Coordinates of C-alpha atoms in Angstrom, one line a residue:
M1035 CA 93.2 52.1 47.1
R1036 CA 91.4 49.1 45.6
Q1037 CA 88.0 50.7 46.0
A1038 CA 89.3 54.0 44.5
L1039 CA 90.7 52.1 41.5
R1040 CA 87.4 50.3 41.0
A1041 CA 85.5 53.7 41.2
E1042 CA 87.9 55.3 38.6
W1043 CA 87.6 52.3 36.3
T1044 CA 83.8 52.4 36.6
K1045 CA 83.8 56.1 35.6
T1046 CA 86.1 55.4 32.6
R1047 CA 84.2 52.5 31.2
T1048 CA 80.7 53.8 31.6
V1049 CA 81.2 56.8 29.3
S1050 CA 81.8 56.4 25.5
G1051 CA 84.4 59.1 25.1
P1052 CA 87.5 57.1 26.3
L1053 CA 86.5 54.1 24.2
W1054 CA 86.3 56.2 21.0
L1055 CA 89.6 57.9 21.8
L1056 CA 91.3 54.6 22.3
L1057 CA 89.9 53.3 19.1
G1058 CA 91.1 56.4 17.4
T1059 CA 94.6 55.9 18.7
V1060 CA 94.6 52.4 17.2
A1061 CA 93.0 53.5 13.9
L1062 CA 95.2 56.5 13.4
T1063 CA 98.4 54.7 14.3
V1064 CA 97.8 51.8 12.0
A1065 CA 96.4 53.9 9.2
L1066 CA 99.4 56.3 9.0
S1067 CA 101.9 53.4 9.3
A1068 CA 100.1 51.5 6.5
C1069 CA 100.1 54.6 4.3
A1070 CA 103.8 55.2 4.9
C1071 CA 104.7 51.6 4.2
S1072 CA 102.6 51.6 1.0
V1073 CA 104.3 54.6 -0.7
V1074 CA 107.9 54.1 0.3
S1075 CA 110.5 52.5 -2.0
C1076 CA 114.2 51.8 -1.8
G1077 CA 116.4 54.3 -3.4
S1078 CA 120.1 54.4 -4.2
A1079 CA 120.9 55.2 -0.6
G1080 CA 119.3 52.1 0.6
C1081 CA 116.0 51.1 2.3
G1082 CA 116.4 52.8 5.7
D1083 CA 115.0 51.7 9.0
M1084 CA 112.1 49.4 8.2
T1085 CA 110.9 49.0 11.8
R1086 CA 110.9 52.7 12.5
L1087 CA 109.0 53.3 9.2
S1088 CA 106.4 50.7 10.3
L1089 CA 105.9 52.5 13.6
V1090 CA 105.7 56.1 12.2
G1091 CA 101.9 56.1 12.9
V1092 CA 102.7 56.5 16.7
Q1093 CA 103.4 60.2 15.9
L1094 CA 99.8 60.7 14.9
G1095 CA 98.2 58.1 17.2
Q1096 CA 99.5 59.9 20.3
A1097 CA 97.1 62.8 19.7
P1098 CA 94.0 61.0 20.9
V1099 CA 96.0 59.7 23.9
V1100 CA 96.7 63.4 24.8
V1101 CA 93.0 64.3 24.5
L1102 CA 91.9 61.3 26.6
A1103 CA 94.5 61.9 29.4
V1104 CA 93.6 65.6 29.6
L1105 CA 89.9 64.9 29.8
V1106 CA 90.4 62.4 32.7
V1107 CA 91.2 65.4 35.0
A1108 CA 90.1 68.6 33.1
G1109 CA 86.8 67.0 32.2
E1110 CA 85.9 66.7 35.9
Y1111 CA 86.9 70.3 36.5
G1112 CA 84.7 71.4 33.7
T1113 CA 81.6 69.5 35.0
G1114 CA 82.3 70.2 38.6
M1115 CA 82.6 66.4 39.2
I1116 CA 86.0 67.0 40.8
R1117 CA 84.3 68.1 44.0
T1118 CA 82.6 64.8 44.3
T1119 CA 85.8 62.9 43.6
L1120 CA 87.8 64.9 46.2
T1121 CA 85.1 64.4 48.7
A1122 CA 85.0 60.7 48.2
M1123 CA 88.8 60.5 48.2
P1124 CA 90.2 63.3 50.5
R1125 CA 93.8 62.2 49.9
R1126 CA 94.8 64.2 46.8
A1127 CA 97.8 62.0 46.1
T1128 CA 95.5 59.0 45.9
V1129 CA 93.2 60.7 43.5
L1130 CA 96.0 61.4 41.1
A1131 CA 97.7 58.0 41.5
V1132 CA 94.4 56.2 40.8
K1133 CA 93.9 58.2 37.7
A1134 CA 97.5 57.6 36.6
V1135 CA 97.2 53.8 37.2
T1136 CA 93.9 53.5 35.3
L1137 CA 95.1 55.6 32.4
T1138 CA 98.3 53.6 32.2
G1139 CA 96.4 50.4 31.9
I1140 CA 94.0 51.4 29.2
V1141 CA 96.6 53.3 27.1
A1142 CA 99.1 50.5 27.4
A1143 CA 96.4 48.0 26.1
A1144 CA 95.4 50.3 23.2
G1145 CA 99.0 51.1 22.5
T1146 CA 99.9 47.4 22.3
V1147 CA 97.2 46.8 19.7
A1148 CA 98.2 49.8 17.7
V1149 CA 101.9 48.9 17.7
L1150 CA 101.2 45.3 16.7
G1151 CA 98.9 46.4 14.0
S1152 CA 101.5 48.8 12.6
L1153 CA 104.1 46.1 12.6
A1154 CA 101.7 43.7 10.8
S1155 CA 101.0 46.3 8.2
G1156 CA 104.7 46.8 7.7
R1157 CA 105.3 43.1 7.3
L1158 CA 102.5 42.8 4.7
L1159 CA 103.3 46.0 2.7
L1160 CA 107.0 46.5 2.8
P1161 CA 108.1 43.4 0.9
G1162 CA 106.2 44.8 -2.1
R1163 CA 108.2 48.0 -1.8
A1164 CA 111.6 46.2 -2.2
F1165 CA 112.1 45.6 1.5
M1166 CA 112.9 41.9 1.3
A1167 CA 115.5 39.3 2.2
A1168 CA 117.4 39.7 -1.1
P1169 CA 118.8 43.2 -0.4
G1170 CA 119.3 42.3 3.3
H1171 CA 116.0 43.2 4.7
P1172 CA 114.1 40.2 5.9
P1173 CA 110.4 40.6 6.8
L1174 CA 109.6 42.3 10.1
S1175 CA 109.5 40.0 13.1
P1176 CA 108.4 41.4 16.5
T1177 CA 110.5 38.7 18.3
E1178 CA 113.8 40.1 17.0
G1179 CA 115.7 42.1 19.6
P1180 CA 115.8 45.6 17.9
T1181 CA 112.2 45.3 16.7
L1182 CA 111.0 44.0 20.0
R1183 CA 112.7 46.9 21.8
A1184 CA 111.1 49.4 19.3
A1185 CA 107.7 47.9 19.8
L1186 CA 107.9 47.8 23.6
G1187 CA 109.4 51.3 23.6
S1188 CA 106.6 52.6 21.5
V1189 CA 104.0 51.3 23.9
L1190 CA 105.9 52.8 26.8
Y1191 CA 106.2 56.1 24.9
L1192 CA 102.4 56.3 24.5
T1193 CA 101.9 55.6 28.2
L1194 CA 104.4 58.3 29.2
I1195 CA 102.7 60.8 26.9
A1196 CA 99.4 60.0 28.6
L1197 CA 101.0 60.6 32.1
L1198 CA 102.6 63.8 30.9
S1199 CA 99.2 65.0 29.6
L1200 CA 97.5 64.0 32.9
G1201 CA 100.0 66.0 34.9
V1202 CA 99.7 69.1 32.7
A1203 CA 95.9 68.9 32.9
T1204 CA 96.0 68.7 36.7
V1205 CA 97.9 71.9 36.7
V1206 CA 95.9 74.0 34.2
R1207 CA 92.5 72.4 35.0
D1208 CA 91.2 73.3 31.5
S1209 CA 90.7 70.9 28.6
A1210 CA 91.6 73.3 25.7
A1211 CA 94.7 74.7 27.5
G1212 CA 95.9 71.3 28.6
I1213 CA 95.5 69.8 25.1
G1214 CA 97.1 72.8 23.5
I1215 CA 100.1 72.8 25.8
V1216 CA 100.9 69.1 25.3
L1217 CA 100.4 69.0 21.6
G1218 CA 102.5 72.1 21.3
L1219 CA 105.3 70.4 23.2
L1220 CA 105.0 67.3 21.0
Y1221 CA 104.6 68.9 17.6
L1222 CA 105.9 72.4 17.7
L1223 CA 109.3 71.6 19.2
P1224 CA 110.4 69.5 16.3
V1225 CA 109.3 72.2 13.9
V1226 CA 111.3 74.8 15.8
S1227 CA 114.3 72.4 15.8
A1228 CA 114.0 72.0 12.0
T1229 CA 114.1 75.7 11.4
I1230 CA 117.1 76.4 13.6
G1231 CA 120.3 76.8 11.5
D1232 CA 122.8 76.1 14.3
P1233 CA 123.4 72.4 14.4
H1234 CA 124.3 72.5 18.2
W1235 CA 121.0 74.0 19.2
Q1236 CA 119.1 71.8 16.8
R1237 CA 120.7 68.7 18.2
L1238 CA 120.0 70.0 21.8
L1239 CA 116.3 70.5 21.1
Q1240 CA 116.1 67.0 19.6
R1241 CA 117.7 65.6 22.7
I1242 CA 115.3 67.3 25.1
G1243 CA 112.0 67.3 23.2
P1244 CA 109.6 64.7 24.6
M1245 CA 108.7 63.4 21.1
D1246 CA 112.0 63.6 19.3
A1247 CA 113.9 62.1 22.2
G1248 CA 111.2 59.5 23.1
L1249 CA 110.7 58.2 19.6
A1250 CA 114.4 57.4 19.3
V1251 CA 113.5 54.1 20.9
Q1252 CA 112.0 53.1 17.6
A1253 CA 115.3 53.2 15.7
T1254 CA 117.0 49.9 14.8
T1255 CA 119.6 51.1 12.4
D1256 CA 122.4 53.8 12.5
I1257 CA 121.8 54.3 16.2
H1258 CA 125.2 55.9 16.6
S1259 CA 124.1 58.8 14.4
L1260 CA 121.0 59.6 16.6
P1261 CA 121.1 62.8 18.7
I1262 CA 120.3 60.5 21.7
G1263 CA 120.2 56.8 22.3
P1264 CA 116.9 54.8 22.3
W1265 CA 116.6 54.1 26.0
P1266 CA 118.1 57.5 27.2
G1267 CA 115.6 59.2 24.8
L1268 CA 112.7 57.4 26.3
G1269 CA 114.1 58.4 29.7
V1270 CA 113.8 62.0 28.6
T1271 CA 110.1 61.5 27.9
A1272 CA 109.8 59.8 31.3
G1273 CA 111.4 62.8 32.9
W1274 CA 108.9 65.1 31.3
A1275 CA 106.0 62.9 32.5
T1276 CA 107.5 62.7 36.1
A1277 CA 107.9 66.4 36.3
A1278 CA 104.4 67.0 35.1
L1279 CA 102.9 64.5 37.5
L1280 CA 104.9 65.9 40.5
T1281 CA 103.9 69.4 39.6
G1282 CA 100.3 68.3 39.2
G1283 CA 100.2 66.5 42.5
L1284 CA 101.7 69.4 44.3
T1285 CA 99.2 71.8 42.7
L1286 CA 96.3 69.5 43.5
R1287 CA 97.3 69.3 47.1
I1288 CA 97.9 73.0 47.6
R1289 CA 95.1 74.5 45.6
D1290 CA 92.2 72.1 45.9
T1291 CA 91.9 71.8 49.6

């Protein structure tokens, strides 16, 4: 297992694509968060959830994570490199596990940088938008319980999205199809939910969608009004990732023998 991990890590770090995608994750996450924090202002209804606003960039930063995770598997199928990989590591479960562990490590590292950068931008920009101690909104502090949970949960969310994408890519074996399926799950389900007039079905889609449910972990205020709680919501995303990986592992074992 150790040699397999070393081989996978070598493949990942010796090509430029993963590095640029990870940098893109950080840049897009921080940039969107900074933009959101720079234009918002308190209205008559109050200031809202300052932590969640600071982490809004995760919604965009997850896109490069999806591309990276899909290419980890589908890229090898596209070049034929998968034959060499499966010859070197005949145990299919080990192949997928090694890719999952390597992907988890690099996405968690980039996600941590992106989340901390987003919180830093919120701390710098939001006080100028009337988010300050006077109206009951002290500056953001990553060490506070709710903010710490939102930050940790956001990193876990990005990691789970990477694993979901890895599982889907293992099943479809095509980069374009894999990216399209995962991005559709993430971005189209919320759109469909918003267009549904029935509140029951709208709330149901928000509870089962991997993005809507998973990003509930970022909420620090009015949690009782959410369609699903922060940790249960992240559990829904984990369920999607687990199902995708199990399906991918089974497909890899049955088909690629």
